[in-house]
Short mmCIF file of C-alpha atoms and ligand atoms in Angstrom, two decimals:
data_model
loop_
_atom_site.label_atom_id
_atom_site.label_comp_id
_atom_site.label_asym_id
_atom_site.label_seq_id
_atom_site.Cartn_x
_atom_site.Cartn_y
_atom_site.Cartn_z
CA MET I 109 129.43 72.02 131.39
CA GLY I 110 132.61 71.20 129.30
CA VAL I 111 135.37 73.78 129.31
CA LEU I 112 135.29 74.27 125.69
CA PHE I 113 131.45 74.56 125.54
CA GLU I 114 131.57 77.14 128.17
CA HIS I 115 134.26 78.89 126.20
CA GLU I 116 132.08 78.89 123.23
CA LEU I 117 129.20 80.00 125.01
CA LYS I 118 131.09 82.98 126.36
CA VAL I 119 132.34 83.88 123.00
CA GLY I 120 128.90 83.52 121.45
CA VAL I 121 127.36 85.84 124.27
CA CYS I 122 130.19 88.43 123.71
CA LEU I 123 129.61 88.45 120.02
CA SER I 124 125.85 88.94 120.31
CA LEU I 125 126.54 91.94 122.94
CA MET I 126 128.96 93.64 120.35
CA LYS I 127 127.53 95.94 117.98
CA THR I 128 128.92 95.60 114.26
CA VAL I 129 129.60 99.05 112.89
CA LEU I 130 130.75 98.89 109.44
CA THR I 131 131.68 101.61 106.93
CA GLY I 132 133.59 101.97 103.56
CA VAL I 133 135.70 104.51 102.25
CA LYS I 134 136.54 105.14 98.67
CA PRO I 135 140.06 105.90 97.94
CA THR I 136 139.75 109.06 95.71
CA GLY I 137 142.75 111.40 96.65
CA ARG I 138 144.54 113.12 99.24
CA ILE I 139 143.05 113.21 102.73
CA HIS I 140 142.48 116.76 104.13
CA ILE I 141 142.02 118.09 107.57
CA GLY I 142 138.20 118.40 106.92
CA ASN I 143 138.07 114.73 106.24
CA TYR I 144 140.10 114.07 109.23
CA LEU I 145 138.17 116.04 111.76
CA GLY I 146 134.73 115.69 110.12
CA ALA I 147 134.73 112.02 109.42
CA MET I 148 137.82 110.00 110.46
CA ARG I 149 138.57 111.22 113.97
CA PRO I 150 134.89 110.56 114.98
CA ALA I 151 135.07 107.13 113.07
CA ILE I 152 138.02 106.02 114.88
CA ALA I 153 136.56 106.94 118.22
CA MET I 154 133.66 104.99 117.58
CA CYS I 155 135.70 101.92 116.41
CA ASN I 156 137.70 101.99 119.50
CA GLN I 157 134.70 101.69 121.85
CA GLU I 158 134.75 98.33 123.83
CA ASN I 159 131.30 97.06 122.78
CA VAL I 160 131.83 97.76 119.03
CA GLN I 161 133.27 95.54 116.43
CA GLY I 162 134.37 97.83 113.76
CA LEU I 163 134.80 96.87 110.06
CA LEU I 164 136.36 99.43 108.16
CA PHE I 165 137.32 98.87 104.43
CA ILE I 166 138.70 100.44 101.54
CA ALA I 167 136.16 100.31 98.81
CA ASP I 168 138.65 99.84 95.87
CA TYR I 169 136.19 98.34 93.31
CA HIS I 170 133.75 101.15 93.88
CA SER I 171 136.64 103.59 92.77
CA LEU I 172 136.97 101.39 89.58
CA THR I 173 133.63 103.08 88.31
CA THR I 174 135.73 106.21 87.76
CA VAL I 175 139.49 105.49 88.26
CA HIS I 176 140.82 103.84 85.23
CA ASN I 177 144.66 103.97 86.04
CA ALA I 178 146.52 101.11 87.73
CA GLU I 179 149.11 103.04 89.26
CA THR I 180 146.82 105.77 90.60
CA LEU I 181 144.36 103.26 92.07
CA ASN I 182 147.10 101.07 93.49
CA HIS I 183 148.72 104.09 95.23
CA MET I 184 145.56 105.60 96.66
CA VAL I 185 144.64 102.32 98.41
CA TYR I 186 148.03 102.21 100.20
CA ASP I 187 147.62 105.85 100.92
CA LEU I 188 144.13 105.69 102.62
CA ALA I 189 145.08 102.63 104.65
CA ALA I 190 148.34 104.19 105.96
CA THR I 191 146.27 107.34 106.73
CA TRP I 192 143.73 105.52 108.84
CA LEU I 193 146.20 103.41 110.71
CA ALA I 194 148.67 106.40 111.12
CA LEU I 195 145.56 108.49 112.63
CA GLY I 196 144.78 105.86 115.16
CA LEU I 197 142.70 103.11 113.86
CA ASP I 198 143.67 100.08 115.78
CA PRO I 199 144.04 96.93 113.50
CA GLN I 200 143.85 94.73 116.42
CA GLN I 201 140.51 95.86 117.27
CA THR I 202 139.01 96.88 114.01
CA PHE I 203 139.12 94.77 110.92
CA ILE I 204 140.59 96.91 108.18
CA TYR I 205 140.56 95.42 104.70
CA ARG I 206 140.44 95.89 101.05
CA GLN I 207 136.98 95.17 99.55
CA SER I 208 138.63 93.31 96.82
CA ASP I 209 140.20 90.90 99.35
CA VAL I 210 136.72 89.70 100.15
CA PRO I 211 135.38 87.76 96.99
CA GLU I 212 132.18 86.77 98.72
CA THR I 213 131.19 90.40 98.23
CA PHE I 214 130.83 90.02 94.57
CA GLU I 215 128.96 86.73 94.90
CA LEU I 216 126.48 88.32 97.13
CA GLN I 217 126.39 91.34 94.87
CA TRP I 218 125.39 88.99 92.07
CA ILE I 219 122.60 87.22 94.26
CA LEU I 220 121.07 90.68 95.35
CA SER I 221 121.10 91.85 91.78
CA CYS I 222 118.73 89.19 90.87
CA MET I 223 116.50 90.50 93.64
CA SER I 224 116.85 94.27 92.69
CA ALA I 225 114.19 95.79 90.36
CA LYS I 226 115.78 97.69 87.57
CA GLY I 227 113.86 100.67 88.39
CA LEU I 228 115.34 100.86 91.90
CA MET I 229 118.68 101.66 90.26
CA ASN I 230 117.22 104.15 87.96
CA ARG I 231 116.27 106.05 91.16
CA ALA I 232 119.67 106.03 92.64
CA HIS I 233 121.04 109.64 93.04
CA ALA I 234 124.21 109.23 91.38
CA TYR I 235 122.73 107.67 88.26
CA LYS I 236 119.83 110.19 88.28
CA ALA I 237 122.19 113.09 88.37
CA ILE I 238 124.08 111.99 85.22
CA VAL I 239 120.91 111.56 83.37
CA GLN I 240 119.60 114.90 84.37
CA GLU I 241 122.94 116.42 83.17
CA ASN I 242 122.61 114.70 79.76
CA GLU I 243 119.16 116.10 79.55
CA LYS I 244 120.24 119.39 80.18
CA LYS I 245 122.85 119.16 77.58
CA ALA I 246 120.12 117.72 75.11
CA LYS I 247 122.24 114.67 74.54
CA SER I 248 120.45 111.94 72.58
CA ASP I 249 121.86 109.16 74.60
CA LEU I 250 120.78 109.99 78.21
CA ASP I 251 122.95 107.23 79.51
CA ASP I 252 126.06 108.73 78.01
CA GLY I 253 129.11 108.42 80.47
CA VAL I 254 127.25 105.81 82.48
CA ASN I 255 129.01 102.43 83.01
CA MET I 256 127.51 99.25 84.32
CA GLY I 257 129.56 99.74 87.44
CA LEU I 258 128.22 103.09 88.37
CA TYR I 259 124.52 101.91 87.69
CA ASN I 260 125.08 98.83 89.82
CA TYR I 261 127.09 100.79 92.59
CA PRO I 262 124.21 100.48 95.19
CA ILE I 263 124.06 96.89 94.85
CA LEU I 264 127.73 96.40 95.31
CA MET I 265 127.40 98.71 98.34
CA ALA I 266 124.53 96.63 99.83
CA ALA I 267 126.58 93.49 99.40
CA ASP I 268 129.42 95.23 101.37
CA ILE I 269 127.13 95.85 104.31
CA LEU I 270 124.94 93.03 104.27
CA LEU I 271 127.70 90.46 104.13
CA PHE I 272 128.71 91.13 107.67
CA SER I 273 125.27 91.62 109.22
CA ALA I 274 126.14 95.12 110.17
CA ASP I 275 124.00 96.72 112.77
CA GLU I 276 124.95 100.18 112.11
CA VAL I 277 126.54 102.07 109.01
CA PRO I 278 127.77 105.47 109.59
CA VAL I 279 127.76 107.68 106.45
CA GLY I 280 127.75 111.15 105.30
CA GLU I 281 124.29 112.47 103.98
CA ASP I 282 124.95 111.72 100.54
CA GLN I 283 125.28 107.86 101.03
CA VAL I 284 121.96 107.55 103.05
CA GLN I 285 120.00 106.48 99.93
CA HIS I 286 122.53 103.67 99.34
CA VAL I 287 121.94 102.11 102.88
CA GLU I 288 118.24 102.42 102.36
CA ILE I 289 118.74 100.38 99.20
CA ALA I 290 120.66 97.93 101.10
CA ARG I 291 117.85 97.51 103.51
CA ASP I 292 115.19 97.23 100.77
CA LEU I 293 117.17 94.39 99.10
CA ALA I 294 117.68 92.66 102.48
CA GLU I 295 114.06 92.79 103.06
CA LYS I 296 113.19 91.54 99.71
CA PHE I 297 115.55 88.64 99.95
CA ASN I 298 114.18 87.68 103.32
CA ARG I 299 110.46 88.08 102.09
CA ILE I 300 111.18 85.71 99.20
CA PHE I 301 113.66 83.14 100.79
CA ALA I 302 113.47 82.84 104.64
CA GLU I 303 113.00 85.44 107.26
CA GLU I 304 116.10 86.76 109.12
CA VAL I 305 118.65 85.42 106.85
CA ILE I 306 119.97 88.95 106.20
CA ARG I 307 120.19 91.55 108.84
CA LEU I 308 118.60 94.91 108.29
CA PRO I 309 121.30 97.66 108.94
CA LYS I 310 120.60 100.89 110.47
CA VAL I 311 121.79 103.81 108.78
CA VAL I 312 123.79 106.42 111.17
CA VAL I 313 124.12 109.77 109.56
CA GLN I 314 127.17 111.53 110.19
CA LYS I 315 125.73 115.11 110.25
CA GLU I 316 128.24 117.77 109.41
CA SER I 317 127.62 119.58 112.70
CA LYS I 318 131.13 120.82 112.29
CA ILE I 319 131.98 121.79 108.95
CA VAL I 320 135.72 122.56 108.69
CA PRO I 321 136.47 125.73 106.81
CA GLY I 322 138.96 125.56 104.02
CA LEU I 323 141.73 128.34 103.26
CA ASP I 324 139.01 130.56 101.51
CA GLY I 325 136.42 130.37 104.17
CA ARG I 326 133.92 128.01 102.23
CA LYS I 327 133.69 124.35 103.25
CA MET I 328 137.11 122.66 103.06
CA SER I 329 136.75 120.39 100.10
CA LYS I 330 138.90 118.73 97.25
CA SER I 331 136.40 120.20 94.76
CA TYR I 332 137.14 123.81 95.89
CA ASP I 333 140.90 123.33 95.84
CA ASN I 334 140.81 125.02 99.42
CA THR I 335 142.28 122.06 101.63
CA ILE I 336 145.14 121.58 103.86
CA PRO I 337 146.19 117.91 103.34
CA VAL I 338 146.45 116.09 106.81
CA PHE I 339 150.04 114.87 105.93
CA MET I 340 152.11 117.49 104.38
CA GLU I 341 155.65 118.65 105.32
CA PRO I 342 155.72 121.26 108.00
CA LYS I 343 157.14 124.15 105.76
CA LYS I 344 154.32 123.82 103.19
CA MET I 345 151.68 123.35 105.92
CA ARG I 346 152.97 126.71 107.40
CA GLN I 347 152.58 128.19 104.04
CA LEU I 348 149.08 127.13 103.71
CA VAL I 349 148.10 128.04 107.26
CA MET I 350 149.57 131.45 106.28
CA LYS I 351 147.17 131.74 103.36
CA ILE I 352 144.11 131.26 105.50
CA LYS I 353 141.65 134.26 104.67
CA THR I 354 141.06 136.88 107.64
CA ASP I 355 139.43 140.25 107.65
CA SER I 356 141.23 143.56 107.53
CA SER I 357 141.34 144.41 111.24
CA GLY I 358 144.42 145.62 112.62
CA PRO I 359 146.57 143.95 115.40
CA GLU I 360 145.28 146.05 118.20
CA ASP I 361 141.56 145.70 117.12
CA PRO I 362 139.68 143.44 119.46
CA LYS I 363 138.47 140.36 117.58
CA ASP I 364 135.36 137.95 118.01
CA PRO I 365 136.70 134.29 118.31
CA ASN I 366 133.29 133.01 117.43
CA SER I 367 133.36 134.37 113.94
CA SER I 368 136.89 133.38 113.04
CA ILE I 369 138.03 130.38 110.97
CA LEU I 370 141.30 130.47 112.60
CA PHE I 371 139.69 130.08 115.97
CA ASP I 372 137.46 127.35 114.74
CA LEU I 373 140.56 125.45 113.49
CA TYR I 374 142.57 126.27 116.46
CA LYS I 375 139.91 124.78 118.91
CA GLU I 376 140.27 121.39 117.03
CA PHE I 377 143.95 121.11 117.56
CA ALA I 378 144.90 123.11 120.87
CA THR I 379 144.50 121.94 124.44
CA PRO I 380 141.35 123.62 126.36
CA GLU I 381 143.81 125.92 128.21
CA GLN I 382 145.37 127.05 125.11
CA VAL I 383 142.08 127.69 123.51
CA GLU I 384 140.86 129.84 126.54
CA GLU I 385 144.23 131.83 126.32
CA MET I 386 143.54 132.39 122.67
CA ALA I 387 139.87 133.71 123.27
CA HIS I 388 141.44 136.12 125.76
CA ARG I 389 144.11 137.23 123.20
CA TYR I 390 141.40 137.63 120.67
CA HIS I 391 139.40 139.93 122.99
CA LYS I 392 142.43 142.01 123.87
CA GLY I 393 143.50 142.26 120.35
CA ILE I 394 145.91 140.17 118.40
CA GLY I 395 147.74 140.29 115.03
CA TRP I 396 146.46 137.46 112.57
CA GLY I 397 150.09 136.45 111.84
CA TYR I 398 150.47 135.44 115.49
CA VAL I 399 147.24 133.31 115.44
CA LYS I 400 148.38 131.66 112.29
CA GLN I 401 151.53 130.97 113.83
CA ASP I 402 150.02 129.36 117.05
CA LEU I 403 147.62 127.50 114.81
CA PHE I 404 150.45 125.91 112.79
CA GLU I 405 152.13 124.90 115.91
CA ALA I 406 149.16 123.25 117.48
CA MET I 407 148.41 121.52 114.26
CA GLU I 408 152.07 120.34 113.96
CA SER I 409 151.82 118.91 117.49
CA THR I 410 148.74 116.91 116.74
CA LEU I 411 149.88 115.75 113.36
CA SER I 412 153.64 115.38 113.33
CA GLY I 413 153.71 111.98 115.28
CA PRO I 414 150.93 110.40 112.95
CA ARG I 415 152.91 111.96 109.73
CA GLU I 416 155.98 110.00 110.88
CA HIS I 417 153.98 106.86 111.23
CA TYR I 418 152.28 107.39 108.05
CA LYS I 419 155.78 107.79 106.04
CA GLU I 420 156.90 104.65 107.72
CA LEU I 421 153.92 102.54 106.58
CA MET I 422 154.28 104.00 103.01
CA ASN I 423 157.74 102.94 103.08
CA ASN I 424 156.86 99.51 104.44
CA LYS I 425 154.14 98.27 102.09
CA ASP I 426 154.80 94.64 103.13
CA GLU I 427 153.58 95.64 106.66
CA LEU I 428 150.61 97.46 105.12
CA ASP I 429 149.76 94.31 103.08
CA GLN I 430 150.16 92.09 106.07
CA ILE I 431 147.73 94.24 108.25
CA LEU I 432 145.07 94.39 105.32
CA LYS I 433 145.41 90.69 104.73
CA GLU I 434 144.81 89.88 108.42
CA GLY I 435 141.75 92.30 108.36
CA SER I 436 140.35 90.38 105.36
CA SER I 437 140.76 87.06 106.81
CA ARG I 438 139.14 87.93 109.95
CA ALA I 439 136.34 89.63 108.13
CA ARG I 440 136.00 86.74 105.71
CA GLU I 441 135.41 84.38 108.63
CA ARG I 442 132.23 86.28 109.27
CA ALA I 443 131.29 86.60 105.64
CA ALA I 444 131.30 82.75 105.40
CA GLU I 445 128.72 82.20 107.83
CA LEU I 446 126.33 84.67 106.16
CA MET I 447 127.08 83.08 102.71
CA SER I 448 126.39 79.66 103.91
CA ARG I 449 123.06 80.77 105.04
CA VAL I 450 122.21 82.72 101.91
CA ARG I 451 123.38 79.67 99.75
CA THR I 452 121.13 77.33 101.48
CA ALA I 453 118.27 79.73 101.34
CA ILE I 454 118.48 80.27 97.72
CA GLY I 455 119.30 76.52 96.91
CA ILE I 456 122.94 76.64 95.86
CA THR I 457 124.12 73.63 98.14
CA ARG I 458 125.83 70.57 97.51
CA ARG I 459 125.28 67.25 98.60
CA GLY I 460 127.87 65.37 100.63
CA LYS I 461 129.89 67.71 102.73
P1 ADP Z 239 135.67 116.26 99.65
O1 ADP Z 239 134.47 117.30 99.81
O2 ADP Z 239 136.98 116.96 99.80
O3 ADP Z 239 135.49 115.67 98.37
P2 ADP Z 239 134.59 113.91 100.67
O4 ADP Z 239 133.20 114.20 99.94
O5 ADP Z 239 135.42 112.83 99.99
O6 ADP Z 239 135.37 115.22 100.76
O7 ADP Z 239 134.55 113.47 102.14
C1 ADP Z 239 134.80 112.32 102.82
C2 ADP Z 239 134.28 112.42 104.27
O8 ADP Z 239 134.80 113.62 104.95
C3 ADP Z 239 132.77 112.78 104.30
O9 ADP Z 239 132.24 111.87 105.36
C4 ADP Z 239 132.54 114.18 104.69
O10 ADP Z 239 131.36 114.43 105.26
C5 ADP Z 239 133.74 114.66 105.48
N1 ADP Z 239 134.25 116.00 105.10
C6 ADP Z 239 134.73 116.35 103.98
N2 ADP Z 239 134.85 117.64 103.92
C7 ADP Z 239 134.55 118.27 105.32
C8 ADP Z 239 134.63 119.42 105.88
N3 ADP Z 239 135.15 120.47 105.32
N4 ADP Z 239 134.10 119.51 107.20
C9 ADP Z 239 133.82 118.37 107.81
N5 ADP Z 239 133.66 117.09 107.38
C10 ADP Z 239 134.05 117.08 105.79
N1 LIG Z 240 129.90 104.84 98.53
C1 LIG Z 240 130.56 105.16 99.61
C2 LIG Z 240 131.25 106.52 99.60
O1 LIG Z 240 131.18 106.94 98.40
C3 LIG Z 240 131.80 104.33 100.12
C4 LIG Z 240 131.25 102.84 100.54
C5 LIG Z 240 131.26 101.67 99.65
C6 LIG Z 240 130.45 102.41 101.83
N2 LIG Z 240 130.72 100.59 100.25
C7 LIG Z 240 130.15 101.02 101.57
C8 LIG Z 240 130.16 103.16 102.74
C9 LIG Z 240 129.63 100.44 102.51
C10 LIG Z 240 129.45 102.45 103.65
C11 LIG Z 240 129.11 101.08 103.72
O2 LIG Z 240 131.47 107.39 100.40
#
C-alpha cells in the first residue's frame, strides 16, 4: 500500500470516527456568569473531548435581524470571540469562525429555501410570537415588525448546520424547533434529489439542570437586569456580589447551604475542600458578609486569568481576526465537500473542470 494512500486511509478513518458537534451563538450582549456556567463551560468541555470535532461559530448574520448598528455588531462579534477563547476554547482543536466568513452558508440557505414550504416558516415560534403579540394589540397588520430575515431565520440556521454534516447540535430548549426544521429540510432535500446527500443532525438539548441565580434570586438573565458580567473589574464585581439577596438571619444563626443562592454560586467556583468547609461554617452560623467575600475571592481566582486573556485579545484584534480566519478556512474545506454534492444533486454543474 502506498504511503500516501495509507495516510489518506488513516485520515479518512479518523474523520469518520470523529463526531461533529456544531453550535452557533448570536452576539447579543455582555456574557454573564449564567451564560458561562450554564452554556459556555459545558460546551468548551464537550469541544475539548478527543473524539469530537467541534465547530463553534458566531452567528453574526442572525443578529442582523435585530441589530442595525454597525459599531455595535462589530464590537459584539469581537467581544464574543474573545470571551470564548479566554474562557478556554482551544482554536487548534475546535473551528471557531464567523458565520459571515462562510459564504457557502448563504448559497445553501437559498437552495433550502426553495425546498421549504412557506407554512413551515409560519409555524416557527419566534415568528408566531410576534404575530400573536400583534393580534393582542389588535394591529391591522399582523406582520408588523417582522422583517424577512426574522421570517427566514430558521432556514439560515438549517444551512449553518447542514453545511457541515453535523452529527449533534447542542442548543437551549428555545432552539430545539429550529434544529427540527433543519432535519425536515434535510429530509425533504434527500427525498427530492438523492438519498443521503445531507446528513440529518441530532438535537442535544442543554437542559438547564443548573439554573444560575441572579442578584435578586431569579434566574440570572439579561432581561431581568440581575447579572454579573463574566469579565468585569474586581472592584465592580465585588460590589455586585455584595448586592446578592440574602435573608435576614443573623451571623450566629445556623444556615442551610442547600437553600442559599450564595452557596449555589460558591460551589461553582470554589474547590471541593473549600465547599465542604463552607458548608460546615453555614451549619455553625456565619455572617452573610463573610460568605460574600469568600465567594468574590473564589470567583476572582477562577476568572482573573481569563479576564487578562480577554483584555489582551480585545487589544489585539489582528490576532482575533487571524484566529477567526483560520477557523473559517478550515470550516470552508468541509463546506466545499457538501456543496459539491448538493450542486451535483440539484443540477448546478459545469462541463469541463
Ligand atoms: P439571557 O437570559 O441573559 O438573555 P441567553 O438567552 O442569551 O441569556 O442565554 C444564552 C445561553 O446561556 C443559553 O444556552 C442559556 O441556556 C444559558 N443561560 C442563560 N442564563 C442562564 C442561567 N441563569 N443559568 C444557566 N444557564 C443560563
Ligand atoms: N439561533 C441560535 C440562538 O439564537 C444561534 C444559532 C444560529 C445556532 N445558527 C445556529 C445554534 C446553528 C445552533 C446551530 O441561540
